[in-house]
PDB file of C-alpha atoms in Angstrom:
ATOM      1  CA  MET A   1       0.000   0.000   0.000  1.00 86.00           C
ATOM      2  CA  THR A   2       1.209   3.491  -0.841  1.00 97.00           C
ATOM      3  CA  LYS A   3       1.975   5.384   2.347  1.00 98.00           C
ATOM      4  CA  LEU A   4       0.257   8.659   3.259  1.00 98.00           C
ATOM      5  CA  SER A   5       2.567  11.247   4.803  1.00 98.00           C
ATOM      6  CA  VAL A   6       0.676  14.253   6.158  1.00 98.00           C
ATOM      7  CA  ASN A   7       2.389  17.602   5.714  1.00 98.00           C
ATOM      8  CA  ILE A   8       1.565  19.656   8.834  1.00 98.00           C
ATOM      9  CA  ASN A   9       3.030  22.983   7.683  1.00 97.00           C
ATOM     10  CA  LYS A  10      -0.430  24.570   7.516  1.00 97.00           C
ATOM     11  CA  ILE A  11      -1.122  23.672  11.137  1.00 98.00           C
ATOM     12  CA  ALA A  12       1.990  25.629  12.092  1.00 98.00           C
ATOM     13  CA  THR A  13       0.892  28.529   9.852  1.00 97.00           C
ATOM     14  CA  LEU A  14      -2.415  28.742  11.718  1.00 97.00           C
ATOM     15  CA  ARG A  15      -0.698  28.575  15.102  1.00 97.00           C
ATOM     16  CA  ASN A  16       1.826  31.246  14.152  1.00 97.00           C
ATOM     17  CA  ALA A  17      -0.927  33.631  13.039  1.00 95.00           C
ATOM     18  CA  ARG A  18      -1.875  34.227  16.677  1.00 93.00           C
ATOM     19  CA  GLY A  19       1.195  33.108  18.592  1.00 91.00           C
ATOM     20  CA  GLY A  20       0.847  30.722  21.498  1.00 93.00           C
ATOM     21  CA  ASN A  21       0.225  27.055  20.902  1.00 96.00           C
ATOM     22  CA  ASN A  22      -3.229  26.768  19.361  1.00 97.00           C
ATOM     23  CA  PRO A  23      -3.527  24.540  17.413  1.00 97.00           C
ATOM     24  CA  ASP A  24      -1.027  22.284  19.150  1.00 98.00           C
ATOM     25  CA  LEU A  25       1.297  21.050  16.404  1.00 98.00           C
ATOM     26  CA  ILE A  26       2.607  18.142  18.447  1.00 98.00           C
ATOM     27  CA  GLN A  27      -0.881  16.891  19.268  1.00 98.00           C
ATOM     28  CA  VAL A  28      -1.950  17.185  15.631  1.00 98.00           C
ATOM     29  CA  ALA A  29       1.047  15.071  14.559  1.00 98.00           C
ATOM     30  CA  LYS A  30       0.142  12.443  17.163  1.00 98.00           C
ATOM     31  CA  ASP A  31      -3.468  12.465  16.014  1.00 98.00           C
ATOM     32  CA  CYS A  32      -2.523  12.125  12.342  1.00 98.00           C
ATOM     33  CA  GLU A  33      -0.635   8.953  13.220  1.00 98.00           C
ATOM     34  CA  LYS A  34      -3.431   7.719  15.471  1.00 98.00           C
ATOM     35  CA  PHE A  35      -5.916   8.219  12.628  1.00 98.00           C
ATOM     36  CA  GLY A  36      -3.808   6.117  10.252  1.00 98.00           C
ATOM     37  CA  ALA A  37      -1.213   8.328   8.557  1.00 98.00           C
ATOM     38  CA  GLN A  38       2.011   6.427   7.933  1.00 98.00           C
ATOM     39  CA  GLY A  39       4.237   9.485   7.999  1.00 98.00           C
ATOM     40  CA  ILE A  40       4.605  13.135   8.970  1.00 98.00           C
ATOM     41  CA  THR A  41       6.165  15.696   6.625  1.00 98.00           C
ATOM     42  CA  VAL A  42       7.519  19.137   7.524  1.00 98.00           C
ATOM     43  CA  HIS A  43       9.318  21.827   5.558  1.00 97.00           C
ATOM     44  CA  PRO A  44      11.218  24.121   7.940  1.00 96.00           C
ATOM     45  CA  ARG A  45      11.906  27.158   5.756  1.00 94.00           C
ATOM     46  CA  PRO A  46      14.580  29.682   6.821  1.00 93.00           C
ATOM     47  CA  ASP A  47      12.015  32.413   7.605  1.00 92.00           C
ATOM     48  CA  GLU A  48      10.134  29.995   9.917  1.00 93.00           C
ATOM     49  CA  ARG A  49       6.786  31.256   8.662  1.00 92.00           C
ATOM     50  CA  HIS A  50       5.262  27.895   9.513  1.00 95.00           C
ATOM     51  CA  ILE A  51       7.409  25.015  10.802  1.00 97.00           C
ATOM     52  CA  THR A  52      10.257  26.245  12.988  1.00 97.00           C
ATOM     53  CA  LYS A  53      13.560  24.603  13.772  1.00 97.00           C
ATOM     54  CA  LYS A  54      12.285  24.093  17.332  1.00 98.00           C
ATOM     55  CA  ASP A  55       9.192  22.329  15.957  1.00 98.00           C
ATOM     56  CA  VAL A  56      11.373  19.827  14.129  1.00 98.00           C
ATOM     57  CA  PHE A  57      13.251  18.948  17.308  1.00 98.00           C
ATOM     58  CA  ASP A  58      10.018  18.794  19.327  1.00 98.00           C
ATOM     59  CA  LEU A  59       8.442  16.442  16.777  1.00 98.00           C
ATOM     60  CA  LYS A  60      11.340  13.983  16.566  1.00 98.00           C
ATOM     61  CA  PRO A  61      10.712  12.071  19.842  1.00 98.00           C
ATOM     62  CA  ILE A  62       6.947  11.753  19.380  1.00 98.00           C
ATOM     63  CA  ILE A  63       6.754  10.529  15.767  1.00 98.00           C
ATOM     64  CA  SER A  64       6.380   6.762  15.612  1.00 97.00           C
ATOM     65  CA  THR A  65       5.912   6.519  11.824  1.00 98.00           C
ATOM     66  CA  GLU A  66       8.196   7.960   9.140  1.00 98.00           C
ATOM     67  CA  PHE A  67       9.498  11.492   9.607  1.00 98.00           C
ATOM     68  CA  ASN A  68      10.106  13.269   6.283  1.00 98.00           C
ATOM     69  CA  ILE A  69      11.895  16.627   6.346  1.00 98.00           C
ATOM     70  CA  GLU A  70      11.772  18.693   3.156  1.00 97.00           C
ATOM     71  CA  GLY A  71      13.969  21.636   2.348  1.00 96.00           C
ATOM     72  CA  TYR A  72      16.649  23.309   0.308  1.00 96.00           C
ATOM     73  CA  PRO A  73      19.955  21.693   1.286  1.00 96.00           C
ATOM     74  CA  ASP A  74      21.738  24.711   2.716  1.00 95.00           C
ATOM     75  CA  GLU A  75      23.917  24.577   5.827  1.00 96.00           C
ATOM     76  CA  ARG A  76      20.943  25.070   8.173  1.00 96.00           C
ATOM     77  CA  TYR A  77      18.976  22.225   6.597  1.00 97.00           C
ATOM     78  CA  LEU A  78      21.945  19.869   6.639  1.00 97.00           C
ATOM     79  CA  GLU A  79      22.507  20.560  10.342  1.00 98.00           C
ATOM     80  CA  ILE A  80      18.855  19.723  11.064  1.00 98.00           C
ATOM     81  CA  ILE A  81      18.980  16.454   9.111  1.00 98.00           C
ATOM     82  CA  LYS A  82      22.197  15.314  10.772  1.00 98.00           C
ATOM     83  CA  ALA A  83      20.827  16.105  14.231  1.00 98.00           C
ATOM     84  CA  ILE A  84      17.333  14.647  13.719  1.00 98.00           C
ATOM     85  CA  ARG A  85      18.214  11.671  11.489  1.00 98.00           C
ATOM     86  CA  PRO A  86      14.707  11.409   9.981  1.00 98.00           C
ATOM     87  CA  ALA A  87      13.503   8.484   7.903  1.00 98.00           C
ATOM     88  CA  GLN A  88      13.762  10.651   4.792  1.00 98.00           C
ATOM     89  CA  ALA A  89      15.247  13.932   3.628  1.00 98.00           C
ATOM     90  CA  THR A  90      13.471  15.378   0.586  1.00 98.00           C
ATOM     91  CA  LEU A  91      15.587  17.927  -1.277  1.00 98.00           C
ATOM     92  CA  VAL A  92      13.665  20.765  -2.944  1.00 96.00           C
ATOM     93  CA  PRO A  93      15.077  23.620  -5.048  1.00 95.00           C
ATOM     94  CA  ASP A  94      13.240  26.408  -3.220  1.00 78.00           C
ATOM     95  CA  ALA A  95      14.590  29.936  -2.938  1.00 69.00           C
ATOM     96  CA  PRO A  96      14.553  31.272   0.672  1.00 61.00           C
ATOM     97  CA  ASN A  97      11.542  33.559   0.083  1.00 66.00           C
ATOM     98  CA  GLN A  98       9.573  31.179  -2.141  1.00 58.00           C
ATOM     99  CA  LEU A  99       5.871  30.876  -1.274  1.00 55.00           C
ATOM    100  CA  THR A 100       5.695  27.165  -2.064  1.00 63.00           C
ATOM    101  CA  SER A 101       7.564  24.587  -4.114  1.00 62.00           C
ATOM    102  CA  ASN A 102       6.777  25.195  -7.792  1.00 67.00           C
ATOM    103  CA  HIS A 103       9.344  23.213  -9.771  1.00 79.00           C
ATOM    104  CA  GLY A 104      11.657  20.251  -9.507  1.00 90.00           C
ATOM    105  CA  TRP A 105      15.430  20.110  -9.578  1.00 94.00           C
ATOM    106  CA  ASN A 106      17.388  20.305 -12.765  1.00 96.00           C
ATOM    107  CA  THR A 107      19.448  17.286 -11.797  1.00 97.00           C
ATOM    108  CA  ILE A 108      21.739  17.704 -14.801  1.00 97.00           C
ATOM    109  CA  GLU A 109      22.783  21.304 -14.169  1.00 96.00           C
ATOM    110  CA  ASN A 110      23.018  20.645 -10.415  1.00 96.00           C
ATOM    111  CA  GLU A 111      24.576  17.203 -10.676  1.00 97.00           C
ATOM    112  CA  SER A 112      27.816  17.958  -8.826  1.00 97.00           C
ATOM    113  CA  PHE A 113      26.048  19.870  -6.042  1.00 97.00           C
ATOM    114  CA  LEU A 114      23.393  17.207  -5.537  1.00 97.00           C
ATOM    115  CA  MET A 115      25.848  14.334  -5.720  1.00 98.00           C
ATOM    116  CA  ASP A 116      27.947  15.764  -2.886  1.00 97.00           C
ATOM    117  CA  ILE A 117      24.901  16.577  -0.731  1.00 97.00           C
ATOM    118  CA  ILE A 118      23.288  13.179  -1.260  1.00 98.00           C
ATOM    119  CA  LYS A 119      26.486  11.317  -0.468  1.00 97.00           C
ATOM    120  CA  GLU A 120      26.667  13.229   2.798  1.00 97.00           C
ATOM    121  CA  LEU A 121      23.007  12.755   3.763  1.00 98.00           C
ATOM    122  CA  LYS A 122      22.800   9.077   2.863  1.00 97.00           C
ATOM    123  CA  GLN A 123      24.987   8.392   5.865  1.00 96.00           C
ATOM    124  CA  VAL A 124      22.031   9.315   8.100  1.00 97.00           C
ATOM    125  CA  CYS A 125      18.787   8.720   6.168  1.00 98.00           C
ATOM    126  CA  ARG A 126      17.022   7.941   2.891  1.00 98.00           C
ATOM    127  CA  VAL A 127      17.257  10.776   0.352  1.00 98.00           C
ATOM    128  CA  SER A 128      14.558  11.806  -2.121  1.00 98.00           C
ATOM    129  CA  ILE A 129      14.850  14.502  -4.810  1.00 98.00           C
ATOM    130  CA  PHE A 130      11.886  16.657  -5.839  1.00 97.00           C
ATOM    131  CA  VAL A 131      11.632  16.499  -9.648  1.00 98.00           C
ATOM    132  CA  ASP A 132       9.278  17.247 -12.506  1.00 97.00           C
ATOM    133  CA  ALA A 133       7.871  14.335 -14.506  1.00 97.00           C
ATOM    134  CA  ASP A 134      10.881  14.444 -16.829  1.00 97.00           C
ATOM    135  CA  SER A 135      12.709  11.245 -17.729  1.00 97.00           C
ATOM    136  CA  LYS A 136      16.118  12.893 -18.049  1.00 97.00           C
ATOM    137  CA  MET A 137      15.832  14.538 -14.630  1.00 97.00           C
ATOM    138  CA  ILE A 138      14.813  11.228 -13.071  1.00 98.00           C
ATOM    139  CA  GLU A 139      17.641   9.322 -14.737  1.00 98.00           C
ATOM    140  CA  ASN A 140      20.125  11.888 -13.498  1.00 97.00           C
ATOM    141  CA  ALA A 141      18.629  11.798 -10.002  1.00 98.00           C
ATOM    142  CA  ALA A 142      19.696   8.157  -9.948  1.00 98.00           C
ATOM    143  CA  LYS A 143      23.138   9.150 -11.201  1.00 98.00           C
ATOM    144  CA  CYS A 144      23.362  11.660  -8.339  1.00 98.00           C
ATOM    145  CA  GLY A 145      22.816   8.809  -5.891  1.00 98.00           C
ATOM    146  CA  ALA A 146      19.250   9.469  -4.728  1.00 98.00           C
ATOM    147  CA  ASP A 147      17.211   6.685  -3.171  1.00 98.00           C
ATOM    148  CA  ARG A 148      13.909   8.086  -4.405  1.00 98.00           C
ATOM    149  CA  VAL A 149      12.377  10.861  -6.458  1.00 98.00           C
ATOM    150  CA  GLU A 150       9.268  12.814  -5.517  1.00 98.00           C
ATOM    151  CA  LEU A 151       7.220  13.786  -8.567  1.00 98.00           C
ATOM    152  CA  TYR A 152       5.939  17.363  -8.561  1.00 97.00           C
ATOM    153  CA  THR A 153       2.264  16.801  -9.369  1.00 97.00           C
ATOM    154  CA  GLN A 154       0.832  20.305  -9.825  1.00 96.00           C
ATOM    155  CA  SER A 155       0.412  19.932 -13.601  1.00 97.00           C
ATOM    156  CA  TYR A 156      -1.543  16.724 -13.064  1.00 98.00           C
ATOM    157  CA  ALA A 157      -3.802  18.415 -10.508  1.00 97.00           C
ATOM    158  CA  GLU A 158      -4.350  21.482 -12.700  1.00 97.00           C
ATOM    159  CA  ASN A 159      -5.306  19.439 -15.767  1.00 98.00           C
ATOM    160  CA  TYR A 160      -7.176  16.611 -14.058  1.00 98.00           C
ATOM    161  CA  THR A 161     -10.652  18.060 -14.658  1.00 96.00           C
ATOM    162  CA  LYS A 162      -9.860  18.845 -18.316  1.00 97.00           C
ATOM    163  CA  ASP A 163      -8.637  15.385 -19.310  1.00 98.00           C
ATOM    164  CA  LYS A 164      -7.339  13.211 -16.489  1.00 98.00           C
ATOM    165  CA  ASN A 165      -5.867  10.604 -18.825  1.00 98.00           C
ATOM    166  CA  ILE A 166      -3.783  13.138 -20.748  1.00 98.00           C
ATOM    167  CA  ALA A 167      -2.794  14.835 -17.475  1.00 98.00           C
ATOM    168  CA  LEU A 168      -1.532  11.542 -16.097  1.00 98.00           C
ATOM    169  CA  GLN A 169       0.559  10.313 -19.046  1.00 98.00           C
ATOM    170  CA  PRO A 170       3.829  12.112 -18.177  1.00 98.00           C
ATOM    171  CA  PHE A 171       3.622  10.697 -14.656  1.00 98.00           C
ATOM    172  CA  ILE A 172       3.029   7.128 -15.829  1.00 98.00           C
ATOM    173  CA  LYS A 173       6.135   7.433 -17.993  1.00 97.00           C
ATOM    174  CA  ALA A 174       8.058   9.026 -15.111  1.00 97.00           C
ATOM    175  CA  GLY A 175       7.058   6.206 -12.788  1.00 97.00           C
ATOM    176  CA  LYS A 176       8.316   3.589 -15.243  1.00 97.00           C
ATOM    177  CA  VAL A 177      11.621   5.422 -15.673  1.00 98.00           C
ATOM    178  CA  ALA A 178      12.060   5.635 -11.902  1.00 98.00           C
ATOM    179  CA  LYS A 179      11.520   1.898 -11.573  1.00 97.00           C
ATOM    180  CA  GLU A 180      13.964   1.181 -14.388  1.00 97.00           C
ATOM    181  CA  CYS A 181      16.505   3.310 -12.517  1.00 98.00           C
ATOM    182  CA  ASN A 182      15.834   1.412  -9.262  1.00 98.00           C
ATOM    183  CA  LEU A 183      14.513   4.551  -7.619  1.00 98.00           C
ATOM    184  CA  GLY A 184      11.694   4.614  -5.101  1.00 98.00           C
ATOM    185  CA  LEU A 185       8.754   6.777  -6.138  1.00 98.00           C
ATOM    186  CA  ASN A 186       7.037   9.497  -4.110  1.00 98.00           C
ATOM    187  CA  ALA A 187       4.627  12.207  -5.254  1.00 98.00           C
ATOM    188  CA  GLY A 188       3.192  15.427  -3.952  1.00 97.00           C
ATOM    189  CA  HIS A 189       1.733  18.885  -4.559  1.00 95.00           C
ATOM    190  CA  ASP A 190      -1.980  19.592  -4.990  1.00 95.00           C
ATOM    191  CA  LEU A 191      -2.988  15.951  -4.740  1.00 98.00           C
ATOM    192  CA  SER A 192      -6.491  15.865  -3.270  1.00 98.00           C
ATOM    193  CA  LEU A 193      -9.546  13.712  -2.596  1.00 98.00           C
ATOM    194  CA  GLU A 194     -10.672  14.574  -6.118  1.00 98.00           C
ATOM    195  CA  ASN A 195      -7.604  13.392  -8.013  1.00 98.00           C
ATOM    196  CA  LEU A 196      -5.601  11.088  -5.733  1.00 98.00           C
ATOM    197  CA  GLN A 197      -7.313   7.750  -6.366  1.00 98.00           C
ATOM    198  CA  TYR A 198      -6.933   7.926 -10.150  1.00 98.00           C
ATOM    199  CA  PHE A 199      -3.284   8.884  -9.782  1.00 98.00           C
ATOM    200  CA  HIS A 200      -2.630   6.010  -7.404  1.00 98.00           C
ATOM    201  CA  GLU A 201      -4.466   3.421  -9.496  1.00 97.00           C
ATOM    202  CA  ASN A 202      -2.256   4.162 -12.484  1.00 97.00           C
ATOM    203  CA  LEU A 203       1.123   4.323 -10.758  1.00 95.00           C
ATOM    204  CA  PRO A 204       1.514   0.857  -9.228  1.00 88.00           C
ATOM    205  CA  PHE A 205       5.065   1.544  -8.039  1.00 91.00           C
ATOM    206  CA  LEU A 206       4.128   4.565  -5.904  1.00 97.00           C
ATOM    207  CA  ASP A 207       5.727   4.331  -2.456  1.00 98.00           C
ATOM    208  CA  GLU A 208       4.456   7.489  -0.779  1.00 98.00           C
ATOM    209  CA  VAL A 209       2.364  10.617  -1.244  1.00 98.00           C
ATOM    210  CA  SER A 210       2.966  13.736   0.818  1.00 98.00           C
ATOM    211  CA  ILE A 211      -0.178  15.829   1.187  1.00 98.00           C
ATOM    212  CA  GLY A 212      -0.723  18.946   3.246  1.00 97.00           C
ATOM    213  CA  HIS A 213      -2.712  21.883   1.925  1.00 96.00           C
ATOM    214  CA  ALA A 214      -5.679  19.998   0.468  1.00 97.00           C
ATOM    215  CA  LEU A 215      -5.849  17.580   3.392  1.00 98.00           C
ATOM    216  CA  ILE A 216      -5.890  20.352   5.992  1.00 97.00           C
ATOM    217  CA  CYS A 217      -8.521  22.268   3.990  1.00 97.00           C
ATOM    218  CA  ASP A 218     -10.704  19.159   3.791  1.00 98.00           C
ATOM    219  CA  SER A 219     -10.369  18.616   7.526  1.00 98.00           C
ATOM    220  CA  LEU A 220     -12.047  21.990   8.196  1.00 97.00           C
ATOM    221  CA  TYR A 221     -15.270  20.473   6.874  1.00 98.00           C
ATOM    222  CA  LEU A 222     -14.814  16.753   7.507  1.00 98.00           C
ATOM    223  CA  GLY A 223     -12.677  16.676  10.624  1.00 98.00           C
ATOM    224  CA  LEU A 224      -9.122  15.382  10.690  1.00 98.00           C
ATOM    225  CA  GLN A 225      -9.942  11.752  11.440  1.00 98.00           C
ATOM    226  CA  GLU A 226     -12.520  11.421   8.664  1.00 98.00           C
ATOM    227  CA  THR A 227     -10.287  13.274   6.213  1.00 98.00           C
ATOM    228  CA  ILE A 228      -7.318  10.982   6.787  1.00 98.00           C
ATOM    229  CA  LYS A 229      -9.636   7.978   6.478  1.00 98.00           C
ATOM    230  CA  ARG A 230     -10.808   9.198   3.077  1.00 98.00           C
ATOM    231  CA  TYR A 231      -7.281   9.837   1.821  1.00 98.00           C
ATOM    232  CA  LEU A 232      -6.224   6.378   2.933  1.00 98.00           C
ATOM    233  CA  ASN A 233      -9.202   4.911   1.094  1.00 98.00           C
ATOM    234  CA  CYS A 234      -7.921   6.573  -2.084  1.00 98.00           C
ATOM    235  CA  LEU A 235      -4.676   4.636  -1.648  1.00 97.00           C
ATOM    236  CA  LYS A 236      -6.183   1.168  -1.217  1.00 92.00           C
TER     237      LYS A 236
END
């Protein structure tokens, strides 16, 4: 079964809007696991506008499933990964002030940089690279030494209602290339209750999806427990 990792950045955003500790990020992470999530994802950006460095350290001892830490591999991020030793480090090519991830790595242009970083991080955890559904970028992710790639799925989500089959084709091809390269396969960005099941049904080698924004939005209406149940049902 494809694992569901819940990205709790938006919970931290809501908490930070008022200060204090409401909602309680730690309790939400515990509840996500209790309700069936098989992982927790965070992205501690340098400006700490949602997840803070302190949050990452506070979460480490309470997470009993897989802890996935996303981020641009600068010195700060590398220090966090080495100290926390999560199950997975997901490398994203975000600029410091970027609102959200909006493209994958060019693994060819950044080959030397990524190769050195991955070699260093693989001593402490599994390493995934955030990439577009581009065969060349996936092949070079393997050359860089990655364990997995995470497919950036915004184009699929945007085009799903227009023609879901056409929207999915690049990702089916990308999934096959990843398998041929002996890479694990993750996916994330704008996956939702509307489009997740079809995506999952057609990518049989999918190891993990990381979902935050849509899941948290759905939980405002459905409640967190029911929302996680529905996302897990999409992955059966």
